[in-house]
CSV table of C-alpha atoms in Angstrom, one decimal:
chain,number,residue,atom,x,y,z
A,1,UNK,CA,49.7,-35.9,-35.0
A,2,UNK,CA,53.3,-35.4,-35.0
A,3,UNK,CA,54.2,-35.5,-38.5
A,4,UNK,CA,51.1,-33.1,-39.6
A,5,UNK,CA,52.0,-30.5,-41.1
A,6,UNK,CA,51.9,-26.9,-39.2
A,7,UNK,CA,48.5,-25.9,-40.8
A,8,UNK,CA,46.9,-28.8,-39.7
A,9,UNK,CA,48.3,-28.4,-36.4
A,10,UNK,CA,46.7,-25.2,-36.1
A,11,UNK,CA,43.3,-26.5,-37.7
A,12,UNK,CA,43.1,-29.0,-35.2
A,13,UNK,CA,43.7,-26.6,-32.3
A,14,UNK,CA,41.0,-24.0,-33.3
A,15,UNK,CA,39.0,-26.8,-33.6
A,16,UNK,CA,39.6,-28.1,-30.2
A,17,UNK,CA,39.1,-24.2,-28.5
A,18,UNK,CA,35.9,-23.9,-29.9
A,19,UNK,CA,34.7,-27.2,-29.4
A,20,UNK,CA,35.8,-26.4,-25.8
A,21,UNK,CA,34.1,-23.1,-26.0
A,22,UNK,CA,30.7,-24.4,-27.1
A,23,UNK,CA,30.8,-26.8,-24.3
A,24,UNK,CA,30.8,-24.1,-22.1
A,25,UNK,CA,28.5,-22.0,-23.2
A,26,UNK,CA,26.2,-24.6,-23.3
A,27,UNK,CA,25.1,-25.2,-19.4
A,28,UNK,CA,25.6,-21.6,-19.3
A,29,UNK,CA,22.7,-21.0,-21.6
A,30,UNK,CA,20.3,-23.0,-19.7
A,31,UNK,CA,21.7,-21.2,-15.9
A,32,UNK,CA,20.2,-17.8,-18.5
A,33,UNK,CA,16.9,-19.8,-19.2
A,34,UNK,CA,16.4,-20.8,-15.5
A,35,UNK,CA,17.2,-17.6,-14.3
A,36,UNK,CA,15.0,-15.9,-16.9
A,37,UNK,CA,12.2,-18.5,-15.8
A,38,UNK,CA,12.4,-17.9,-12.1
A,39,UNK,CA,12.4,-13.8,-12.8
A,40,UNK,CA,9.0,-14.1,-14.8
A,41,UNK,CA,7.5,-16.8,-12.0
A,42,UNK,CA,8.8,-13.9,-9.0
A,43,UNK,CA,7.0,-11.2,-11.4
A,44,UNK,CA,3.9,-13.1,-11.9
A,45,UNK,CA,3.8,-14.3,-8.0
A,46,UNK,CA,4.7,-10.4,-7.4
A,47,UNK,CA,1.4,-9.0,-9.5
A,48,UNK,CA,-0.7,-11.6,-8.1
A,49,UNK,CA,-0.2,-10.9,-4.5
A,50,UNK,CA,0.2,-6.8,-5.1
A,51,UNK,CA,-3.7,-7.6,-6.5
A,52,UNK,CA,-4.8,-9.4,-3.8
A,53,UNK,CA,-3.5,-6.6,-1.4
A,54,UNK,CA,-5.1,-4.1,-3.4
A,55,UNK,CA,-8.3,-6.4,-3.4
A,56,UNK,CA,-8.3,-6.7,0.4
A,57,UNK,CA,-7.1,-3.1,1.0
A,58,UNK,CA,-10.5,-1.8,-0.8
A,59,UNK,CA,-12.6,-3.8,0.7
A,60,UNK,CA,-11.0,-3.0,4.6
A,61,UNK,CA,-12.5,-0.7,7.0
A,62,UNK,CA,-10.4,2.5,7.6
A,63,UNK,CA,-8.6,3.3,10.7
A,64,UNK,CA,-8.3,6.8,11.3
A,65,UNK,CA,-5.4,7.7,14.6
A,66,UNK,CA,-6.6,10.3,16.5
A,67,UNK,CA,-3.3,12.2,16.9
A,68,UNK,CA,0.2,11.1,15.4
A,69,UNK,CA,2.3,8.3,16.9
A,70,UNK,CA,4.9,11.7,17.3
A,71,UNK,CA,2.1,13.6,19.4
A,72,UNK,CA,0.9,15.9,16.7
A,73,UNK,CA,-2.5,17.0,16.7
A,74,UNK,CA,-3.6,15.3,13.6
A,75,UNK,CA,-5.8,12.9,12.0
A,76,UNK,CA,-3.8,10.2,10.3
A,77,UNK,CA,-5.1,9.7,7.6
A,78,UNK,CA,-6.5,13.4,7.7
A,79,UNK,CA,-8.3,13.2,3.7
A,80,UNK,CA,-9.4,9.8,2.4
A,81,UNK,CA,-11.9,8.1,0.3
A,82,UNK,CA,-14.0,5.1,1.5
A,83,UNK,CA,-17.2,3.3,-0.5
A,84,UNK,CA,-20.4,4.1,1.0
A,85,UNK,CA,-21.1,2.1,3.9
A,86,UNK,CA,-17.5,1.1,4.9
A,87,UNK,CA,-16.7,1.4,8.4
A,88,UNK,CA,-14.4,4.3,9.8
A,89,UNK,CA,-12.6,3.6,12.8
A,90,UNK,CA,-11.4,6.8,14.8
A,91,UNK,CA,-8.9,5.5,17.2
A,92,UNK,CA,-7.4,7.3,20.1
A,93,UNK,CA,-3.8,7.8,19.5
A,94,UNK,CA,-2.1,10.5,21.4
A,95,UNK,CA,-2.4,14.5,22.1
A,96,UNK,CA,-6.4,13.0,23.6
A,97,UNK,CA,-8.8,14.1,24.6
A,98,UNK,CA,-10.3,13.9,21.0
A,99,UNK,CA,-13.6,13.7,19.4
A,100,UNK,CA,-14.7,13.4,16.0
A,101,UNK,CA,-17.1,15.9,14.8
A,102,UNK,CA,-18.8,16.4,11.5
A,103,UNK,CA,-19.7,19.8,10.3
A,104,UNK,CA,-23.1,20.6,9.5
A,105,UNK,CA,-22.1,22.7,6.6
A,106,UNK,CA,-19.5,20.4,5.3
A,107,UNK,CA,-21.5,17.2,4.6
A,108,UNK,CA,-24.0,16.2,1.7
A,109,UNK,CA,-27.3,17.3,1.7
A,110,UNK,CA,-29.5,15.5,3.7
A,111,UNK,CA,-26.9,13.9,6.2
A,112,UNK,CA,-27.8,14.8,9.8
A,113,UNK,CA,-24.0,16.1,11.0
A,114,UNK,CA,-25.5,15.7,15.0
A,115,UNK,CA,-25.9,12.0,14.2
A,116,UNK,CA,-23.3,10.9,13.0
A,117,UNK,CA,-20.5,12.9,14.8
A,118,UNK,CA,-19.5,11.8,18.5
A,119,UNK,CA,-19.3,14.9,20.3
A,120,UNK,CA,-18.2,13.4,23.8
A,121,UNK,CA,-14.6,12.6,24.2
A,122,UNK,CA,-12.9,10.0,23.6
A,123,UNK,CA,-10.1,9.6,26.6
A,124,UNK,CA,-8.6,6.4,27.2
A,125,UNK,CA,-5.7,5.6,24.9
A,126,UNK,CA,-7.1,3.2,22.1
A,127,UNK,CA,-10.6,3.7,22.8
A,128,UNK,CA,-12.4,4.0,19.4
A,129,UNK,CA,-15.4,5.4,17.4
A,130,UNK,CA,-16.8,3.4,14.3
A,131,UNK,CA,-19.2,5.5,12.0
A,132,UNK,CA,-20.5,4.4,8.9
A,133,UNK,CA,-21.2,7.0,5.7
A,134,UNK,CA,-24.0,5.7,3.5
A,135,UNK,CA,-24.3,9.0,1.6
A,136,UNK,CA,-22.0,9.8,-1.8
A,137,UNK,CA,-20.2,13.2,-1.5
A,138,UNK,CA,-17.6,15.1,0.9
A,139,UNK,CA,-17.5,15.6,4.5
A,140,UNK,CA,-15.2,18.0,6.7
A,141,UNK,CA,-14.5,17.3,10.0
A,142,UNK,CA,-12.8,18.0,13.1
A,143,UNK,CA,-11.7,17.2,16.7
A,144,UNK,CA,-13.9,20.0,18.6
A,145,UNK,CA,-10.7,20.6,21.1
A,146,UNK,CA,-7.8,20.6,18.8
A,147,UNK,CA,-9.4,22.0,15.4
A,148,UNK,CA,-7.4,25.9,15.7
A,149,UNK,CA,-4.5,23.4,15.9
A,150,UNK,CA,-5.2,22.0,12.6
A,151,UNK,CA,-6.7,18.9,13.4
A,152,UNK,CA,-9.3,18.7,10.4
A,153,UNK,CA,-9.7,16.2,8.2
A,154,UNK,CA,-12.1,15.5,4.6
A,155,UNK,CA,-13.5,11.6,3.9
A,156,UNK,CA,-14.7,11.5,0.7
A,157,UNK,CA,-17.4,8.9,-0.2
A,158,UNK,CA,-18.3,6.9,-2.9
């Protein structure tokens, strides 16, 4: 009002800014609460699929490259654990001929090495060995050609 005096004046404007002010905070609150909402739904989604990939991850056979994608002379994976009964995959990679055998003195007690090892040689690019361990414990093994190269590996079983 024009003829208010100066204090009310001022009064009046403070209360104007901060009605102004809450009226912006307001929607900016609830962009906060979305936002908030949508991190904890991403989070939740997030555990829930990292489960099921860990779920389907123990429960996949292995696949075991017979040489490295860069040539080396290696078993990739070279040491890893598998439940009893899961299927191994060796798979001709690069660096072949390879063969994957198990050594007598290097597996449980019990396990015939001979029969599960595959002494010939693998030679064609993707061609592929399956075994199956049934029997807890550790087994060392190597590719017969390539082992003084380094290319030995452990599976452990459980």
């Amino acid at each position: 009002a024009p003829d208010s005096p100066p204090q009310v004046k001022h009064i009046k404007m403070q209360t104007i800014r901060a009605s102004a002010a809450a009226r912006s905070v307001r929607p900016a609150s609830r962009v906060v609460k979305a936002q908030a909402s949508l991190q904890k739904v991403a989070q939740v989604a997030g555990v829930a699929v990292s489960s099921f990939a860990l779920t389907l991850a123990a429960h996949a056979d292995v696949t075991v490259k017979l040489g490295a994608d860069s040539g080396a002379l290696v078993f990739e994976p070279a040491n890893f654990t598998v439940k009893a009964g899961e299927a191994i995959n060796f798979t001709n990679n690069a660096g072949f001929p390879h063969n994957v055998v198990f050594d007598e003195d290097e597996v449980p007690a019990g396990v015939n090495a001979d029969a599960i090892s595959r002494d010939d040689l693998l030679n064609a690019p993707g061609e592929t060995f399956t075994v199956k361990l049934t029997t807890p414990g550790t087994y060392g093994y190597y590719c017969e050609p390539h082992q003084g190269a380094g290319m030995v590996g452990k599976i452990t079983v459980q």
